[in-house]
Short mmCIF file of N, CA and C in Angstrom, two decimals:
data_model
loop_
_atom_site.label_atom_id
_atom_site.label_comp_id
_atom_site.label_asym_id
_atom_site.label_seq_id
_atom_site.Cartn_x
_atom_site.Cartn_y
_atom_site.Cartn_z
N UNK A 1 -6.90 -12.38 33.90
CA UNK A 1 -7.85 -12.94 32.90
C UNK A 1 -7.30 -13.31 31.93
N UNK A 2 -7.57 -14.25 31.35
CA UNK A 2 -7.13 -14.65 30.05
C UNK A 2 -8.17 -14.27 29.16
N UNK A 3 -7.30 -14.33 27.84
CA UNK A 3 -8.18 -13.24 26.39
C UNK A 3 -8.13 -14.47 25.67
N UNK A 4 -9.60 -14.52 25.03
CA UNK A 4 -9.82 -15.72 24.02
C UNK A 4 -10.48 -14.68 22.98
N UNK A 5 -9.80 -15.62 21.67
CA UNK A 5 -9.79 -14.61 20.24
C UNK A 5 -11.00 -15.74 19.51
N UNK A 6 -11.23 -15.24 18.66
CA UNK A 6 -12.74 -16.02 17.94
C UNK A 6 -12.59 -15.43 16.43
N UNK A 7 -12.44 -16.41 15.34
CA UNK A 7 -12.37 -15.77 14.19
C UNK A 7 -13.63 -15.90 13.79
N UNK A 8 -14.23 -14.32 13.28
CA UNK A 8 -15.44 -13.66 13.06
C UNK A 8 -15.73 -13.70 11.57
N UNK A 9 -14.66 -13.96 10.83
CA UNK A 9 -14.73 -13.91 9.09
C UNK A 9 -14.95 -12.30 8.96
N UNK A 10 -14.63 -11.45 9.63
CA UNK A 10 -14.79 -10.14 9.52
C UNK A 10 -13.52 -10.01 8.15
N UNK A 11 -13.73 -8.99 7.71
CA UNK A 11 -12.88 -8.37 6.60
C UNK A 11 -12.67 -6.83 6.53
N UNK A 12 -11.58 -6.28 6.05
CA UNK A 12 -11.81 -4.94 6.46
C UNK A 12 -11.30 -4.14 4.52
N UNK A 13 -12.20 -3.62 4.43
CA UNK A 13 -12.07 -2.74 2.89
C UNK A 13 -12.11 -1.36 3.13
N UNK A 14 -11.10 -0.89 1.88
CA UNK A 14 -10.65 0.51 1.72
C UNK A 14 -11.50 1.35 0.69
N UNK A 15 -12.53 1.53 1.58
CA UNK A 15 -12.92 2.68 0.16
C UNK A 15 -12.36 4.07 -0.41
N UNK A 16 -12.37 4.08 -1.61
CA UNK A 16 -11.39 5.08 -2.53
C UNK A 16 -12.55 5.59 -3.34
N UNK A 17 -12.59 6.82 -3.96
CA UNK A 17 -13.30 7.34 -5.05
C UNK A 17 -12.66 6.98 -5.83
N UNK A 18 -12.57 7.22 -7.32
CA UNK A 18 -12.71 7.13 -8.77
C UNK A 18 -10.95 7.90 -8.75
N UNK A 19 -10.65 9.02 -7.61
CA UNK A 19 -10.04 9.62 -7.62
C UNK A 19 -8.33 9.28 -7.16
N UNK A 20 -8.95 8.22 -6.33
CA UNK A 20 -7.75 7.44 -5.19
C UNK A 20 -7.96 8.11 -3.77
N UNK A 21 -9.02 8.67 -3.57
CA UNK A 21 -9.17 9.65 -2.38
C UNK A 21 -10.39 8.68 -1.56
N UNK A 22 -9.55 8.54 -0.07
CA UNK A 22 -10.33 7.81 0.62
C UNK A 22 -11.13 8.16 0.86
N UNK A 23 -12.22 7.20 1.35
CA UNK A 23 -13.57 7.56 1.86
C UNK A 23 -13.74 6.51 3.66
N UNK A 24 -13.16 6.07 3.19
CA UNK A 24 -13.09 5.50 4.72
C UNK A 24 -12.66 3.71 4.75
N UNK A 25 -12.51 3.41 5.80
CA UNK A 25 -12.42 1.76 5.93
C UNK A 25 -13.68 1.18 7.00
N UNK A 26 -13.73 0.50 6.11
CA UNK A 26 -14.65 -0.45 6.86
C UNK A 26 -14.72 -1.82 6.77
N UNK A 27 -15.28 -2.26 8.21
CA UNK A 27 -14.99 -3.79 8.54
C UNK A 27 -16.44 -4.25 8.77
N UNK A 28 -16.93 -5.73 8.34
CA UNK A 28 -17.88 -6.35 8.31
C UNK A 28 -17.68 -7.76 7.86
N UNK A 29 -19.01 -8.64 8.28
CA UNK A 29 -18.64 -9.84 8.03
C UNK A 29 -19.21 -10.64 6.46
N UNK A 30 -18.32 -10.09 5.78
CA UNK A 30 -19.42 -10.31 4.00
C UNK A 30 -20.19 -11.92 4.16
N UNK A 31 -19.91 -12.96 4.90
CA UNK A 31 -20.11 -14.18 4.97
C UNK A 31 -21.09 -14.41 5.58
N UNK A 32 -21.46 -13.31 6.38
CA UNK A 32 -22.34 -13.07 7.52
C UNK A 32 -24.09 -14.09 6.92
N UNK A 33 -24.43 -14.72 7.84
CA UNK A 33 -25.39 -15.64 7.31
C UNK A 33 -26.75 -14.59 7.28
N UNK A 34 -26.80 -13.87 7.97
CA UNK A 34 -28.06 -12.77 7.72
C UNK A 34 -28.08 -11.67 6.98
N UNK A 35 -26.82 -11.80 6.37
CA UNK A 35 -26.36 -10.53 5.48
C UNK A 35 -26.96 -10.30 4.49
N UNK A 36 -27.33 -11.28 4.25
CA UNK A 36 -28.43 -11.30 2.16
C UNK A 36 -29.61 -11.20 2.57
N UNK A 37 -29.94 -11.35 3.91
CA UNK A 37 -31.50 -10.67 4.06
C UNK A 37 -31.43 -8.88 4.20
N UNK A 38 -30.51 -8.87 5.15
CA UNK A 38 -30.24 -7.29 5.13
C UNK A 38 -29.82 -6.84 3.81
N UNK A 39 -29.40 -7.54 2.83
CA UNK A 39 -28.65 -6.79 1.49
C UNK A 39 -29.95 -6.43 1.09
N UNK A 40 -31.03 -7.58 0.98
CA UNK A 40 -32.41 -7.30 -0.31
C UNK A 40 -33.09 -6.53 0.73
N UNK A 41 -33.34 -6.21 2.05
CA UNK A 41 -34.08 -5.13 2.34
C UNK A 41 -33.09 -3.60 2.15
N UNK A 42 -31.90 -3.79 1.91
CA UNK A 42 -31.38 -2.71 1.71
C UNK A 42 -31.65 -1.90 0.35
N UNK A 43 -31.53 -2.78 -0.39
CA UNK A 43 -31.57 -2.79 -2.21
C UNK A 43 -32.86 -2.58 -2.44
N UNK A 44 -34.14 -2.85 -1.84
CA UNK A 44 -35.69 -2.66 -2.09
C UNK A 44 -35.70 -1.82 -1.26
N UNK A 45 -35.18 -0.82 -0.61
CA UNK A 45 -35.38 0.22 0.55
C UNK A 45 -35.32 1.40 -1.18
N UNK A 46 -33.70 1.60 -1.43
CA UNK A 46 -33.62 1.70 -2.43
C UNK A 46 -34.15 2.39 -3.64
N UNK A 47 -34.61 1.09 -4.57
CA UNK A 47 -35.13 0.36 -5.71
C UNK A 47 -36.61 1.24 -5.49
N UNK A 48 -37.08 1.44 -4.34
CA UNK A 48 -38.66 1.49 -3.90
C UNK A 48 -38.91 3.35 -3.99
N UNK A 49 -37.38 3.88 -3.84
CA UNK A 49 -37.32 5.26 -3.84
C UNK A 49 -38.58 6.45 -4.43
N UNK A 50 -38.25 5.70 -5.81
CA UNK A 50 -39.02 6.35 -7.24
C UNK A 50 -40.75 6.61 -6.49
N UNK A 51 -40.78 5.54 -5.81
CA UNK A 51 -42.53 5.38 -5.58
C UNK A 51 -42.81 6.11 -4.21
N UNK A 52 -41.74 5.86 -3.47
CA UNK A 52 -42.03 7.24 -2.25
C UNK A 52 -41.96 8.89 -2.22
N UNK A 53 -41.45 9.30 -3.73
CA UNK A 53 -41.43 10.57 -3.82
C UNK A 53 -41.99 11.18 -4.91
N UNK A 54 -42.77 9.95 -5.43
CA UNK A 54 -44.04 10.23 -6.39
C UNK A 54 -44.36 11.60 -6.02
N UNK A 55 -45.08 13.05 -6.31
CA UNK A 55 -46.02 13.94 -6.36
C UNK A 55 -45.56 14.52 -5.07
N UNK A 56 -44.25 14.23 -4.32
CA UNK A 56 -43.98 15.02 -2.99
C UNK A 56 -42.82 16.13 -3.44
N UNK A 57 -42.87 16.88 -2.54
CA UNK A 57 -41.83 17.70 -2.48
C UNK A 57 -40.43 17.09 -2.43
N UNK A 58 -39.64 16.91 -3.30
CA UNK A 58 -38.33 15.89 -2.74
C UNK A 58 -37.60 16.94 -2.16
N UNK A 59 -37.38 17.91 -1.71
CA UNK A 59 -36.34 18.61 -0.81
C UNK A 59 -37.16 18.53 0.35
N UNK A 60 -38.76 18.17 0.72
CA UNK A 60 -39.21 18.57 1.92
C UNK A 60 -38.98 17.33 2.34
N UNK A 61 -38.88 16.04 1.97
CA UNK A 61 -38.91 14.67 2.43
C UNK A 61 -37.33 14.42 2.39
N UNK A 62 -36.29 15.09 1.28
CA UNK A 62 -35.09 14.52 1.45
C UNK A 62 -34.44 14.20 2.77
N UNK A 63 -34.71 15.16 3.96
CA UNK A 63 -33.71 15.02 5.19
C UNK A 63 -34.28 13.81 5.82
N UNK A 64 -35.68 12.99 5.78
CA UNK A 64 -36.14 12.05 6.16
C UNK A 64 -35.74 10.69 5.66
N UNK A 65 -35.60 10.50 4.01
CA UNK A 65 -34.81 9.69 2.66
C UNK A 65 -33.43 9.93 3.72
N UNK A 66 -33.07 10.69 3.52
CA UNK A 66 -31.50 10.47 4.57
C UNK A 66 -31.27 9.70 4.99
N UNK A 67 -31.83 9.92 6.11
CA UNK A 67 -31.76 9.28 7.90
C UNK A 67 -32.23 7.61 7.19
N UNK A 68 -33.24 7.52 6.77
CA UNK A 68 -33.46 5.84 6.58
C UNK A 68 -32.51 5.22 6.01
N UNK A 69 -31.67 5.93 4.58
CA UNK A 69 -30.89 5.54 3.90
C UNK A 69 -29.60 4.68 5.11
N UNK A 70 -29.21 5.94 5.95
CA UNK A 70 -28.09 5.72 6.40
C UNK A 70 -28.56 4.48 7.24
N UNK A 71 -29.67 4.24 7.84
CA UNK A 71 -30.41 3.33 8.66
C UNK A 71 -30.48 2.18 7.80
N UNK A 72 -30.32 2.10 6.55
CA UNK A 72 -30.74 0.96 5.88
C UNK A 72 -28.59 0.33 5.60
N UNK A 73 -27.87 1.36 5.44
CA UNK A 73 -26.68 0.73 5.48
C UNK A 73 -26.24 0.42 6.25
N UNK A 74 -26.45 1.36 7.37
CA UNK A 74 -25.99 0.82 8.74
C UNK A 74 -26.36 -0.88 9.15
N UNK A 75 -27.62 -0.94 8.79
CA UNK A 75 -28.03 -2.19 9.03
C UNK A 75 -27.23 -3.41 8.04
N UNK A 76 -27.25 -2.85 7.39
CA UNK A 76 -26.72 -3.96 5.71
C UNK A 76 -25.21 -4.30 6.90
N UNK A 77 -24.14 -3.24 6.96
CA UNK A 77 -22.85 -4.03 7.99
C UNK A 77 -22.97 -4.22 8.66
N UNK A 78 -24.18 -3.73 9.58
CA UNK A 78 -24.07 -4.38 10.76
C UNK A 78 -23.18 -3.34 12.05
N UNK A 79 -23.24 -2.19 11.55
CA UNK A 79 -22.29 -1.27 11.93
C UNK A 79 -22.80 0.52 11.39
N UNK A 80 -22.24 1.27 12.81
CA UNK A 80 -22.43 2.54 12.18
C UNK A 80 -21.30 2.99 11.15
N UNK A 81 -21.67 3.04 9.86
CA UNK A 81 -20.80 3.44 9.01
C UNK A 81 -21.61 4.32 7.96
N UNK A 82 -22.61 4.48 7.77
CA UNK A 82 -23.62 5.36 7.13
C UNK A 82 -22.86 6.86 6.81
N UNK A 83 -22.47 7.15 7.94
CA UNK A 83 -21.74 9.15 8.56
C UNK A 83 -20.82 9.00 7.55
N UNK A 84 -19.40 7.51 7.50
CA UNK A 84 -18.20 7.64 6.50
C UNK A 84 -19.04 8.02 5.37
N UNK A 85 -19.29 7.33 4.48
CA UNK A 85 -20.33 7.15 3.37
C UNK A 85 -20.68 8.67 2.62
N UNK A 86 -21.78 8.82 3.44
CA UNK A 86 -22.68 10.20 3.07
C UNK A 86 -22.00 10.99 3.77
N UNK A 87 -20.70 11.35 4.09
CA UNK A 87 -20.48 12.98 4.47
C UNK A 87 -19.89 13.30 3.23
N UNK A 88 -19.60 12.85 2.20
CA UNK A 88 -18.88 13.28 1.19
C UNK A 88 -20.26 13.84 0.24
N UNK A 89 -21.32 13.48 0.30
CA UNK A 89 -22.59 13.67 -0.19
C UNK A 89 -23.44 12.77 0.19
N UNK A 90 -25.21 13.19 -0.58
CA UNK A 90 -26.44 12.75 0.12
C UNK A 90 -25.99 11.07 -0.34
N UNK A 91 -26.73 10.54 -0.06
CA UNK A 91 -26.87 8.85 -0.84
C UNK A 91 -28.04 8.67 -1.68
N UNK A 92 -28.52 10.10 -2.33
CA UNK A 92 -29.62 10.34 -3.07
C UNK A 92 -28.95 11.45 -4.79
N UNK A 93 -27.37 11.61 -4.71
CA UNK A 93 -27.30 12.63 -5.12
C UNK A 93 -26.66 11.50 -6.76
N UNK A 94 -27.12 12.25 -7.98
CA UNK A 94 -27.00 10.83 -9.05
C UNK A 94 -25.81 11.32 -9.42
N UNK A 95 -25.13 10.37 -9.97
CA UNK A 95 -23.57 9.77 -10.75
C UNK A 95 -24.32 9.80 -12.28
N UNK A 96 -22.71 9.97 -12.55
CA UNK A 96 -22.61 9.81 -14.17
C UNK A 96 -23.63 9.39 -14.99
N UNK A 97 -23.48 7.88 -14.37
CA UNK A 97 -24.05 6.32 -14.24
C UNK A 97 -25.95 6.56 -14.52
N UNK A 98 -26.03 6.91 -14.13
CA UNK A 98 -27.57 7.65 -13.79
C UNK A 98 -28.13 7.14 -12.35
N UNK A 99 -27.62 6.03 -11.77
CA UNK A 99 -27.38 5.83 -10.30
C UNK A 99 -27.51 6.60 -9.38
N UNK A 100 -28.06 6.35 -8.31
CA UNK A 100 -27.64 6.77 -7.50
C UNK A 100 -26.11 6.78 -6.18
N UNK A 101 -26.10 7.84 -5.53
CA UNK A 101 -24.64 7.07 -4.40
C UNK A 101 -24.75 6.00 -4.24
N UNK A 102 -25.68 5.94 -3.00
CA UNK A 102 -26.37 4.88 -2.32
C UNK A 102 -26.55 3.15 -3.50
N UNK A 103 -27.39 3.64 -4.58
CA UNK A 103 -27.51 2.54 -4.99
C UNK A 103 -26.50 1.85 -5.76
N UNK A 104 -25.14 2.87 -6.29
CA UNK A 104 -23.54 2.40 -6.62
C UNK A 104 -23.12 1.69 -5.01
N UNK A 105 -23.54 2.00 -4.09
CA UNK A 105 -22.90 1.13 -2.76
C UNK A 105 -23.29 -0.26 -2.75
N UNK A 106 -24.40 -0.22 -2.86
CA UNK A 106 -25.40 -1.10 -2.53
C UNK A 106 -24.89 -2.57 -3.91
N UNK A 107 -24.80 -1.69 -4.95
CA UNK A 107 -24.03 -2.87 -5.89
C UNK A 107 -23.03 -3.44 -5.72
N UNK A 108 -21.63 -2.50 -5.23
CA UNK A 108 -20.49 -2.67 -5.07
C UNK A 108 -20.79 -3.64 -3.73
N UNK A 109 -21.34 -3.44 -3.19
CA UNK A 109 -21.41 -4.44 -1.07
C UNK A 109 -22.15 -5.99 -1.77
N UNK A 110 -22.94 -5.61 -2.98
CA UNK A 110 -23.22 -7.03 -3.31
C UNK A 110 -21.97 -8.18 -3.84
N UNK A 111 -21.47 -7.30 -4.93
CA UNK A 111 -20.13 -7.77 -5.59
C UNK A 111 -19.52 -8.52 -4.82
N UNK A 112 -19.15 -7.74 -3.72
CA UNK A 112 -18.42 -8.34 -2.27
C UNK A 112 -18.73 -9.51 -2.08
N UNK A 113 -20.16 -9.42 -1.09
CA UNK A 113 -20.70 -10.52 -0.78
C UNK A 113 -20.77 -11.67 -1.82
N UNK A 114 -21.13 -11.26 -2.65
CA UNK A 114 -21.41 -12.76 -3.56
C UNK A 114 -19.85 -13.48 -3.79
N UNK A 115 -18.89 -12.78 -3.87
CA UNK A 115 -17.29 -13.28 -3.91
C UNK A 115 -16.85 -13.73 -3.17
N UNK A 116 -17.23 -13.23 -1.44
CA UNK A 116 -17.15 -13.83 -0.28
C UNK A 116 -17.87 -15.34 -0.16
N UNK A 117 -19.05 -15.22 -0.44
CA UNK A 117 -19.64 -16.18 -0.18
C UNK A 117 -19.37 -17.49 -0.87
N UNK A 118 -18.80 -16.72 -2.27
CA UNK A 118 -18.29 -18.00 -3.35
C UNK A 118 -17.60 -18.81 -2.60
N UNK A 119 -16.42 -18.23 -2.37
CA UNK A 119 -14.90 -18.25 -2.07
C UNK A 119 -15.31 -19.06 -0.68
N UNK A 120 -15.98 -19.28 0.11
CA UNK A 120 -16.30 -19.29 1.48
C UNK A 120 -17.11 -20.89 1.53
N UNK A 121 -17.65 -20.69 0.33
CA UNK A 121 -18.78 -22.16 -0.11
C UNK A 121 -17.86 -23.53 -0.91
N UNK A 122 -16.79 -22.94 -1.39
CA UNK A 122 -15.54 -23.59 -2.03
C UNK A 122 -15.03 -23.83 -1.05
N UNK A 123 -14.48 -23.51 0.30
CA UNK A 123 -14.09 -23.98 1.20
C UNK A 123 -14.57 -24.58 1.87
N UNK A 124 -15.72 -24.44 1.80
CA UNK A 124 -16.29 -25.00 2.89
C UNK A 124 -16.83 -26.62 2.38
N UNK A 125 -16.68 -26.57 0.44
CA UNK A 125 -16.65 -27.88 -0.22
C UNK A 125 -15.13 -28.69 0.14
N UNK A 126 -14.24 -28.02 0.32
CA UNK A 126 -13.04 -28.56 0.05
C UNK A 126 -12.71 -29.36 1.43
N UNK A 127 -13.43 -28.90 2.52
CA UNK A 127 -13.56 -29.31 3.71
C UNK A 127 -13.81 -30.31 3.85
N UNK A 128 -15.24 -30.76 3.23
CA UNK A 128 -15.76 -31.66 3.53
C UNK A 128 -15.64 -32.54 2.55
N UNK A 129 -15.43 -32.38 1.09
CA UNK A 129 -14.13 -33.65 0.43
C UNK A 129 -13.39 -34.19 0.74
N UNK A 130 -12.15 -32.68 1.65
CA UNK A 130 -11.15 -33.78 2.70
C UNK A 130 -11.69 -34.87 3.61
N UNK A 131 -12.48 -34.81 4.48
CA UNK A 131 -12.97 -35.26 5.61
C UNK A 131 -13.56 -36.50 5.04
N UNK A 132 -14.17 -36.38 3.72
CA UNK A 132 -15.29 -37.76 3.28
C UNK A 132 -14.23 -38.40 2.15
N UNK A 133 -13.70 -38.12 1.89
CA UNK A 133 -12.49 -38.24 0.74
C UNK A 133 -12.08 -40.20 1.11
N UNK A 134 -11.79 -40.35 2.39
CA UNK A 134 -11.41 -41.66 2.33
C UNK A 134 -12.37 -42.55 2.40
N UNK A 135 -13.69 -41.81 2.74
CA UNK A 135 -15.27 -43.09 3.06
C UNK A 135 -15.13 -43.37 1.42
N UNK A 136 -15.69 -42.08 0.47
CA UNK A 136 -15.52 -42.51 -0.86
C UNK A 136 -14.61 -43.81 -1.67
N UNK A 137 -13.71 -43.59 -0.80
CA UNK A 137 -12.62 -44.35 -1.49
C UNK A 137 -12.91 -45.99 -1.17
N UNK A 138 -13.09 -45.66 0.18
CA UNK A 138 -13.27 -46.94 0.34
C UNK A 138 -14.95 -48.11 -0.12
N UNK A 139 -15.69 -46.71 -0.35
CA UNK A 139 -16.82 -47.80 -1.03
C UNK A 139 -16.51 -47.81 -2.56
N UNK A 140 -15.62 -47.44 -3.19
CA UNK A 140 -15.22 -47.61 -4.51
C UNK A 140 -14.43 -49.01 -4.71
N UNK A 141 -13.72 -49.30 -3.80
CA UNK A 141 -13.43 -50.31 -3.68
C UNK A 141 -13.85 -51.51 -3.37
N UNK A 142 -15.43 -51.46 -2.79
CA UNK A 142 -15.90 -52.43 -2.59
C UNK A 142 -17.05 -53.00 -3.86
#
């Protein structure tokens, strides 16, 4: 049997805490065409948490919220990574900055996605420019 290798654009990121302790290694495709939709869905879930907990016993609904948070993070990455992220603390742990642990993950991942999409767009534009340059030069000679 022959083996075929395809380029997926997947990248591997080592995630560490502020003290340099490894939290895990995650592999995903930051330029995946569907990642923006999944990112917005995860971001909306975490942004709407306060509305969902108003008037409710937080301890009582926490297990269900943690389960949903894990599902949103797994959906975002397209892989089961939430267990690694949330093994050290709840996604709803409030950090010194005032944001929750999960919000910080979303913010960091958003930065990675933005950076990667910009780099890929620039590479695509350069590739198109390379192939169309000869036609542009010919038009300017006419």
